[in-house]
Amino acid sequence: MQAHKGRHALGIAASLALGLAAAQAQAAEKAEVIHWWTSGGEHAAVKEFEKAFDAQGGKWVDAAVAGGGGDSARADGINRIIGGNPPAAMQFNTGKQFDELVSNGLLRNLDPLAKEYGWKDKINPVLLNAVSQDGHMYAVPVDIHSNIWLWYSPELLKKAGVEPPKTWDDLFTDLDALKKQGVIPLAQAGSAWTQALTFFNVMIGEGGKDLYMKVLKDRDVAAVKSPEFLKVAQTFGKLRDYVDSGMQGRQWNQATALVINDKAGFNFMGDWAKGEMELQNKVPGKDVGCIPALGHNTYWVGGDVFVFPKLNDKAEIKAQDLLAKVLLEPKVQLAFNEKKGAVPVLKDVPSQDMDQCAQQGLALLKKGDYVPSSDILISPDMSGSITDLVASFFTDKSQTPENFVNRFAQIIGG
């Protein structure tokens, strides 16, 4: 009988525990989050946000939309916001992609949260300006990415008897040597946005950051028609001779993996490539070499942000507040960015233990050797026109650099 009473007591305790768990689950601050981080490294990184949010009483509802460049995710999220069914939070690239949502009054003004947590004194000023309009903050930046890295396989370069390049002439010498070895000299993905990324590598690395700023910030048509920009177009066009026939249909992480696995010599990609290296237990800067803008070493300041659409439900707004706070906590910033391959957006996050490539990037930022990303400088429409032009040129060898320059000038000149 005593034993029966004990079992009964345990049953009540279990029921209470289950009831409490159910109540806690019900009380969790649920937030649906749209993003496009679906590669292995990206998935590992975004799980850090999810773990931290859930640990503080939130319930992360993942709404990932595949597609490396984020076009599908942005279209899905914007349609939902305009249609009156917004998610709690949505990813954009740092820059002008969400300006229209702000001007139409569809996003929350985050100034109260920024004041409560002192964000405006802690966030890198370039990013703070990029997420603000008329002095008001409308997005939470979560990482600083540089898109203009050249990754290489030290093993393949050694076998080919060449050194890591310091100039573009060095690079073409290396590419020729790799070609003779029968390996893929340059691993390139087929997506237009990855080809645009390669172009910006050439534009800044070969042309220099002054030319880049004249073209994209000042919309200087004369700069586009200069001998320096023609040289950029010629160098970019020359790269077409070193990609393999498997380029079309290849995703960015697959191109990066060819270098990680010593099947290709080089790959132009943003520093999120390091997430793929970490997944394969490879050390950036050691197992895979890195160069931040070959020729003119420069850091491209871009990255990702989350916006918070206006909602009416108080519980959902509370979940947004919690999520925004968690995204910018120093420990969460460090954990996320180490797996994402980026650097934290907060100035006071310790970074001495980050990898060699991150240290190179941080040194460039400290010296002021950086430029704002194209997403910060130009509109989504102009960015789309440039991407289309670049992809058309890169995939069609019959197009000449001179023709590319003329069409580029038309886009910049409006």
Short mmCIF file of N, CA, C and O in Angstrom, two decimals, residues 49-146:
data_model
loop_
_atom_site.label_atom_id
_atom_site.label_comp_id
_atom_site.label_asym_id
_atom_site.label_seq_id
_atom_site.Cartn_x
_atom_site.Cartn_y
_atom_site.Cartn_z
N PHE A 49 22.42 31.22 -32.68
CA PHE A 49 21.35 32.17 -32.36
C PHE A 49 20.16 31.44 -31.76
O PHE A 49 19.57 31.88 -30.77
N GLU A 50 19.79 30.35 -32.39
CA GLU A 50 18.62 29.59 -31.93
C GLU A 50 18.83 29.09 -30.49
O GLU A 50 17.94 29.24 -29.65
N LYS A 51 20.00 28.53 -30.23
CA LYS A 51 20.28 28.01 -28.88
C LYS A 51 20.22 29.12 -27.84
O LYS A 51 19.64 28.95 -26.77
N ALA A 52 20.83 30.24 -28.15
CA ALA A 52 20.87 31.35 -27.18
C ALA A 52 19.48 31.93 -26.95
O ALA A 52 19.11 32.25 -25.81
N PHE A 53 18.69 32.04 -28.01
CA PHE A 53 17.33 32.60 -27.89
C PHE A 53 16.44 31.66 -27.06
O PHE A 53 15.75 32.09 -26.14
N ASP A 54 16.50 30.38 -27.38
CA ASP A 54 15.67 29.41 -26.66
C ASP A 54 16.09 29.31 -25.19
O ASP A 54 15.25 29.12 -24.30
N ALA A 55 17.39 29.44 -24.93
CA ALA A 55 17.89 29.34 -23.55
C ALA A 55 17.40 30.49 -22.68
O ALA A 55 17.37 30.36 -21.45
N GLN A 56 17.00 31.58 -23.30
CA GLN A 56 16.54 32.74 -22.52
C GLN A 56 15.02 32.87 -22.53
O GLN A 56 14.49 33.96 -22.27
N GLY A 57 14.35 31.77 -22.87
CA GLY A 57 12.89 31.78 -22.80
C GLY A 57 12.21 31.98 -24.13
O GLY A 57 10.98 32.07 -24.20
N GLY A 58 12.97 32.04 -25.21
CA GLY A 58 12.37 32.19 -26.53
C GLY A 58 12.09 30.84 -27.17
O GLY A 58 12.49 29.79 -26.66
N LYS A 59 11.39 30.86 -28.26
CA LYS A 59 11.18 29.66 -29.08
C LYS A 59 11.41 30.05 -30.52
O LYS A 59 10.56 30.69 -31.16
N TRP A 60 12.60 29.69 -31.03
CA TRP A 60 12.99 30.02 -32.41
C TRP A 60 12.21 29.15 -33.37
O TRP A 60 12.25 27.92 -33.29
N VAL A 61 11.48 29.74 -34.26
CA VAL A 61 10.75 29.00 -35.31
C VAL A 61 11.49 29.26 -36.62
O VAL A 61 11.42 30.36 -37.17
N ASP A 62 12.22 28.26 -37.06
CA ASP A 62 13.11 28.46 -38.21
C ASP A 62 12.34 28.46 -39.52
O ASP A 62 11.56 27.55 -39.80
N ALA A 63 12.56 29.49 -40.33
CA ALA A 63 11.91 29.60 -41.63
C ALA A 63 12.97 29.85 -42.69
O ALA A 63 12.94 30.86 -43.40
N ALA A 64 13.95 28.94 -42.76
CA ALA A 64 15.03 29.08 -43.73
C ALA A 64 14.50 28.88 -45.15
O ALA A 64 13.66 28.01 -45.39
N VAL A 65 15.00 29.69 -46.06
CA VAL A 65 14.65 29.57 -47.48
C VAL A 65 15.95 29.39 -48.24
O VAL A 65 16.82 30.28 -48.22
N ALA A 66 16.13 28.25 -48.88
CA ALA A 66 17.39 27.94 -49.56
C ALA A 66 17.65 28.92 -50.70
O ALA A 66 16.74 29.43 -51.34
N GLY A 67 18.94 29.11 -50.95
CA GLY A 67 19.36 30.01 -52.04
C GLY A 67 20.45 30.93 -51.54
O GLY A 67 20.17 31.85 -50.77
N GLY A 68 21.71 30.63 -51.92
CA GLY A 68 22.86 31.30 -51.35
C GLY A 68 22.83 32.80 -51.37
O GLY A 68 23.28 33.46 -50.44
N GLY A 69 22.30 33.41 -52.45
CA GLY A 69 22.29 34.85 -52.54
C GLY A 69 21.16 35.52 -51.79
O GLY A 69 21.15 36.74 -51.62
N GLY A 70 20.17 34.74 -51.35
CA GLY A 70 19.09 35.28 -50.55
C GLY A 70 17.92 35.86 -51.33
O GLY A 70 16.97 36.37 -50.74
N ASP A 71 17.96 35.78 -52.66
CA ASP A 71 16.88 36.38 -53.45
C ASP A 71 15.52 35.77 -53.11
O ASP A 71 14.53 36.50 -52.94
N SER A 72 15.47 34.44 -53.00
CA SER A 72 14.19 33.78 -52.72
C SER A 72 13.69 34.12 -51.32
O SER A 72 12.49 34.37 -51.12
N ALA A 73 14.59 34.13 -50.35
CA ALA A 73 14.20 34.45 -48.97
C ALA A 73 13.67 35.87 -48.87
O ALA A 73 12.66 36.14 -48.21
N ARG A 74 14.37 36.80 -49.53
CA ARG A 74 13.93 38.20 -49.46
C ARG A 74 12.56 38.37 -50.12
O ARG A 74 11.68 39.07 -49.60
N ALA A 75 12.38 37.72 -51.28
CA ALA A 75 11.08 37.84 -51.97
C ALA A 75 9.97 37.27 -51.11
O ALA A 75 8.89 37.87 -50.97
N ASP A 76 10.23 36.12 -50.47
CA ASP A 76 9.23 35.48 -49.62
C ASP A 76 8.88 36.38 -48.44
O ASP A 76 7.71 36.62 -48.12
N GLY A 77 9.91 36.89 -47.77
CA GLY A 77 9.68 37.71 -46.59
C GLY A 77 8.99 39.02 -46.91
O GLY A 77 8.06 39.44 -46.21
N ILE A 78 9.45 39.68 -47.98
CA ILE A 78 8.83 40.97 -48.35
C ILE A 78 7.36 40.77 -48.73
O ILE A 78 6.49 41.56 -48.33
N ASN A 79 7.07 39.71 -49.47
CA ASN A 79 5.67 39.44 -49.83
C ASN A 79 4.81 39.23 -48.59
O ASN A 79 3.66 39.67 -48.53
N ARG A 80 5.37 38.54 -47.60
CA ARG A 80 4.60 38.30 -46.38
C ARG A 80 4.38 39.60 -45.60
O ARG A 80 3.31 39.82 -45.04
N ILE A 81 5.39 40.43 -45.55
CA ILE A 81 5.25 41.70 -44.82
C ILE A 81 4.21 42.58 -45.50
O ILE A 81 3.31 43.12 -44.85
N ILE A 82 4.32 42.69 -46.81
CA ILE A 82 3.36 43.53 -47.55
C ILE A 82 1.96 42.93 -47.48
O ILE A 82 0.96 43.65 -47.38
N GLY A 83 1.89 41.60 -47.46
CA GLY A 83 0.60 40.92 -47.43
C GLY A 83 -0.05 40.85 -46.06
O GLY A 83 -1.14 40.29 -45.91
N GLY A 84 0.62 41.38 -45.03
CA GLY A 84 0.01 41.41 -43.70
C GLY A 84 0.24 40.16 -42.87
O GLY A 84 -0.43 39.96 -41.85
N ASN A 85 1.18 39.32 -43.27
CA ASN A 85 1.49 38.11 -42.51
C ASN A 85 3.00 38.06 -42.24
O ASN A 85 3.70 37.15 -42.67
N PRO A 86 3.52 39.07 -41.55
CA PRO A 86 4.98 39.16 -41.42
C PRO A 86 5.54 38.15 -40.43
O PRO A 86 4.86 37.77 -39.47
N PRO A 87 6.80 37.74 -40.65
CA PRO A 87 7.50 36.95 -39.63
C PRO A 87 7.92 37.88 -38.49
O PRO A 87 7.80 39.11 -38.61
N ALA A 88 8.44 37.31 -37.42
CA ALA A 88 8.92 38.15 -36.31
C ALA A 88 10.20 38.87 -36.71
O ALA A 88 10.45 40.00 -36.29
N ALA A 89 11.03 38.19 -37.49
CA ALA A 89 12.31 38.78 -37.91
C ALA A 89 12.68 38.23 -39.27
O ALA A 89 12.28 37.13 -39.66
N MET A 90 13.48 39.01 -39.98
CA MET A 90 13.85 38.61 -41.34
C MET A 90 15.24 39.12 -41.67
O MET A 90 15.59 40.25 -41.35
N GLN A 91 16.01 38.29 -42.34
CA GLN A 91 17.39 38.62 -42.71
C GLN A 91 17.44 39.47 -43.98
O GLN A 91 16.66 39.25 -44.92
N PHE A 92 18.34 40.42 -43.99
CA PHE A 92 18.72 41.14 -45.21
C PHE A 92 20.24 41.26 -45.19
O PHE A 92 20.88 41.07 -44.16
N ASN A 93 20.81 41.61 -46.34
CA ASN A 93 22.21 42.02 -46.35
C ASN A 93 22.29 43.45 -45.84
O ASN A 93 21.36 44.24 -46.01
N THR A 94 23.41 43.78 -45.23
CA THR A 94 23.62 45.13 -44.74
C THR A 94 23.61 46.11 -45.91
O THR A 94 24.38 45.93 -46.86
N GLY A 95 22.72 47.10 -45.85
CA GLY A 95 22.68 48.05 -46.96
C GLY A 95 21.28 48.55 -47.24
O GLY A 95 20.49 48.76 -46.32
N LYS A 96 20.96 48.70 -48.52
CA LYS A 96 19.74 49.38 -48.92
C LYS A 96 18.58 48.43 -49.23
O LYS A 96 17.53 48.89 -49.68
N GLN A 97 18.77 47.13 -49.01
CA GLN A 97 17.74 46.18 -49.43
C GLN A 97 16.39 46.37 -48.72
O GLN A 97 15.35 46.00 -49.26
N PHE A 98 16.40 46.95 -47.51
CA PHE A 98 15.14 47.08 -46.77
C PHE A 98 14.67 48.54 -46.68
O PHE A 98 13.76 48.85 -45.93
N ASP A 99 15.29 49.43 -47.46
CA ASP A 99 14.94 50.85 -47.40
C ASP A 99 13.45 51.10 -47.69
O ASP A 99 12.81 51.93 -47.04
N GLU A 100 12.92 50.40 -48.69
CA GLU A 100 11.52 50.64 -49.06
C GLU A 100 10.57 50.21 -47.95
O GLU A 100 9.52 50.82 -47.74
N LEU A 101 10.93 49.16 -47.23
CA LEU A 101 10.09 48.73 -46.11
C LEU A 101 10.08 49.80 -45.02
O LEU A 101 9.05 50.06 -44.40
N VAL A 102 11.23 50.44 -44.81
CA VAL A 102 11.30 51.52 -43.82
C VAL A 102 10.45 52.70 -44.28
O VAL A 102 9.63 53.24 -43.51
N SER A 103 10.64 53.12 -45.53
CA SER A 103 9.92 54.31 -46.02
C SER A 103 8.41 54.09 -46.06
O SER A 103 7.65 55.06 -46.01
N ASN A 104 7.99 52.84 -46.12
CA ASN A 104 6.56 52.56 -46.11
C ASN A 104 6.03 52.25 -44.71
O ASN A 104 4.88 51.81 -44.54
N GLY A 105 6.87 52.46 -43.71
CA GLY A 105 6.42 52.32 -42.32
C GLY A 105 6.12 50.91 -41.89
O GLY A 105 5.29 50.68 -41.01
N LEU A 106 6.80 49.93 -42.47
CA LEU A 106 6.49 48.52 -42.17
C LEU A 106 7.44 47.89 -41.17
O LEU A 106 7.22 46.75 -40.75
N LEU A 107 8.52 48.59 -40.81
CA LEU A 107 9.50 48.03 -39.87
C LEU A 107 9.52 48.82 -38.57
O LEU A 107 9.27 50.03 -38.56
N ARG A 108 9.87 48.12 -37.49
CA ARG A 108 9.95 48.76 -36.19
C ARG A 108 11.16 49.69 -36.11
O ARG A 108 12.25 49.37 -36.61
N ASN A 109 10.97 50.81 -35.46
CA ASN A 109 12.07 51.69 -35.09
C ASN A 109 12.69 51.09 -33.83
O ASN A 109 12.01 50.93 -32.80
N LEU A 110 13.98 50.76 -33.90
CA LEU A 110 14.63 50.07 -32.79
C LEU A 110 15.35 51.00 -31.83
O LEU A 110 16.12 50.55 -30.97
N ASP A 111 15.10 52.30 -31.93
CA ASP A 111 15.78 53.26 -31.05
C ASP A 111 15.58 52.96 -29.56
O ASP A 111 16.55 53.06 -28.78
N PRO A 112 14.37 52.60 -29.11
CA PRO A 112 14.21 52.31 -27.67
C PRO A 112 15.12 51.16 -27.21
O PRO A 112 15.72 51.25 -26.13
N LEU A 113 15.23 50.11 -28.02
CA LEU A 113 16.11 49.00 -27.65
C LEU A 113 17.57 49.43 -27.72
O LEU A 113 18.39 49.05 -26.87
N ALA A 114 17.90 50.22 -28.73
CA ALA A 114 19.28 50.69 -28.88
C ALA A 114 19.69 51.51 -27.66
O ALA A 114 20.83 51.39 -27.17
N LYS A 115 18.77 52.32 -27.17
CA LYS A 115 19.07 53.14 -25.99
C LYS A 115 19.19 52.28 -24.75
O LYS A 115 20.12 52.45 -23.94
N GLU A 116 18.30 51.31 -24.60
CA GLU A 116 18.33 50.45 -23.41
C GLU A 116 19.63 49.66 -23.31
O GLU A 116 20.18 49.49 -22.21
N TYR A 117 20.14 49.19 -24.46
CA TYR A 117 21.33 48.33 -24.44
C TYR A 117 22.62 49.04 -24.89
O TYR A 117 23.67 48.41 -25.00
N GLY A 118 22.52 50.33 -25.17
CA GLY A 118 23.71 51.09 -25.53
C GLY A 118 24.32 50.69 -26.86
O GLY A 118 25.53 50.85 -27.07
N TRP A 119 23.48 50.22 -27.80
CA TRP A 119 24.02 49.70 -29.07
C TRP A 119 24.77 50.76 -29.87
O TRP A 119 25.78 50.46 -30.51
N LYS A 120 24.28 51.99 -29.86
CA LYS A 120 24.87 53.00 -30.76
C LYS A 120 26.31 53.35 -30.38
O LYS A 120 27.05 53.90 -31.19
N ASP A 121 26.69 53.03 -29.15
CA ASP A 121 28.09 53.26 -28.76
C ASP A 121 28.95 52.03 -28.99
O ASP A 121 30.18 52.11 -28.88
N LYS A 122 28.32 50.90 -29.26
CA LYS A 122 29.06 49.64 -29.33
C LYS A 122 29.22 49.09 -30.74
O LYS A 122 30.14 48.33 -31.01
N ILE A 123 28.31 49.45 -31.63
CA ILE A 123 28.31 48.87 -32.98
C ILE A 123 29.27 49.64 -33.88
O ILE A 123 29.36 50.87 -33.81
N ASN A 124 30.00 48.91 -34.74
CA ASN A 124 30.87 49.53 -35.73
C ASN A 124 30.12 50.65 -36.46
O ASN A 124 29.01 50.42 -36.95
N PRO A 125 30.68 51.86 -36.53
CA PRO A 125 29.93 53.01 -37.09
C PRO A 125 29.50 52.83 -38.54
O PRO A 125 28.46 53.36 -38.95
N VAL A 126 30.30 52.13 -39.34
CA VAL A 126 29.91 51.92 -40.75
C VAL A 126 28.60 51.14 -40.80
O VAL A 126 27.68 51.46 -41.57
N LEU A 127 28.50 50.12 -39.95
CA LEU A 127 27.28 49.30 -39.94
C LEU A 127 26.12 50.06 -39.32
O LEU A 127 24.98 49.93 -39.76
N LEU A 128 26.41 50.85 -38.28
CA LEU A 128 25.34 51.62 -37.64
C LEU A 128 24.71 52.58 -38.65
O LEU A 128 23.48 52.70 -38.72
N ASN A 129 25.54 53.23 -39.45
CA ASN A 129 25.01 54.13 -40.48
C ASN A 129 24.19 53.36 -41.50
O ASN A 129 23.17 53.84 -42.00
N ALA A 130 24.64 52.14 -41.81
CA ALA A 130 23.97 51.35 -42.85
C ALA A 130 22.59 50.86 -42.40
O ALA A 130 21.75 50.57 -43.25
N VAL A 131 22.36 50.75 -41.09
CA VAL A 131 21.06 50.25 -40.62
C VAL A 131 20.19 51.38 -40.10
O VAL A 131 19.16 51.13 -39.46
N SER A 132 20.61 52.63 -40.34
CA SER A 132 19.87 53.78 -39.81
C SER A 132 19.36 54.65 -40.95
O SER A 132 20.00 54.77 -41.99
N GLN A 133 18.22 55.25 -40.71
CA GLN A 133 17.69 56.27 -41.63
C GLN A 133 17.26 57.46 -40.79
O GLN A 133 16.53 57.28 -39.79
N ASP A 134 17.72 58.65 -41.18
CA ASP A 134 17.41 59.88 -40.43
C ASP A 134 17.75 59.73 -38.96
O ASP A 134 17.01 60.22 -38.08
N GLY A 135 18.83 59.00 -38.69
CA GLY A 135 19.29 58.85 -37.31
C GLY A 135 18.56 57.79 -36.51
O GLY A 135 18.86 57.59 -35.33
N HIS A 136 17.61 57.09 -37.12
CA HIS A 136 16.85 56.06 -36.41
C HIS A 136 17.29 54.67 -36.87
O HIS A 136 17.47 54.43 -38.06
N MET A 137 17.39 53.77 -35.92
CA MET A 137 17.91 52.43 -36.21
C MET A 137 16.75 51.48 -36.58
O MET A 137 15.79 51.35 -35.83
N TYR A 138 16.87 50.82 -37.74
CA TYR A 138 15.78 49.96 -38.21
C TYR A 138 16.18 48.49 -38.40
O TYR A 138 15.39 47.70 -38.91
N ALA A 139 17.39 48.14 -38.04
CA ALA A 139 17.81 46.74 -38.18
C ALA A 139 18.93 46.46 -37.19
O ALA A 139 19.61 47.39 -36.74
N VAL A 140 19.09 45.20 -36.88
CA VAL A 140 20.16 44.76 -36.00
C VAL A 140 21.24 44.08 -36.84
O VAL A 140 20.98 43.00 -37.41
N PRO A 141 22.41 44.68 -36.98
CA PRO A 141 23.50 43.99 -37.71
C PRO A 141 24.05 42.85 -36.86
O PRO A 141 24.15 43.00 -35.63
N VAL A 142 24.38 41.75 -37.49
CA VAL A 142 24.84 40.59 -36.71
C VAL A 142 26.24 40.12 -37.08
O VAL A 142 26.81 39.29 -36.36
N ASP A 143 26.78 40.59 -38.19
CA ASP A 143 28.13 40.16 -38.56
C ASP A 143 28.76 41.18 -39.50
O ASP A 143 28.07 42.00 -40.11
N ILE A 144 30.08 41.14 -39.56
CA ILE A 144 30.81 41.92 -40.57
C ILE A 144 31.49 40.92 -41.49
O ILE A 144 32.40 40.19 -41.07
N HIS A 145 31.03 40.88 -42.70
CA HIS A 145 31.62 39.99 -43.70
C HIS A 145 32.42 40.81 -44.70
O HIS A 145 32.03 41.93 -45.06
N SER A 146 33.49 40.23 -45.18
CA SER A 146 34.17 40.78 -46.34
C SER A 146 33.99 39.77 -47.48
O SER A 146 34.34 38.60 -47.34
#
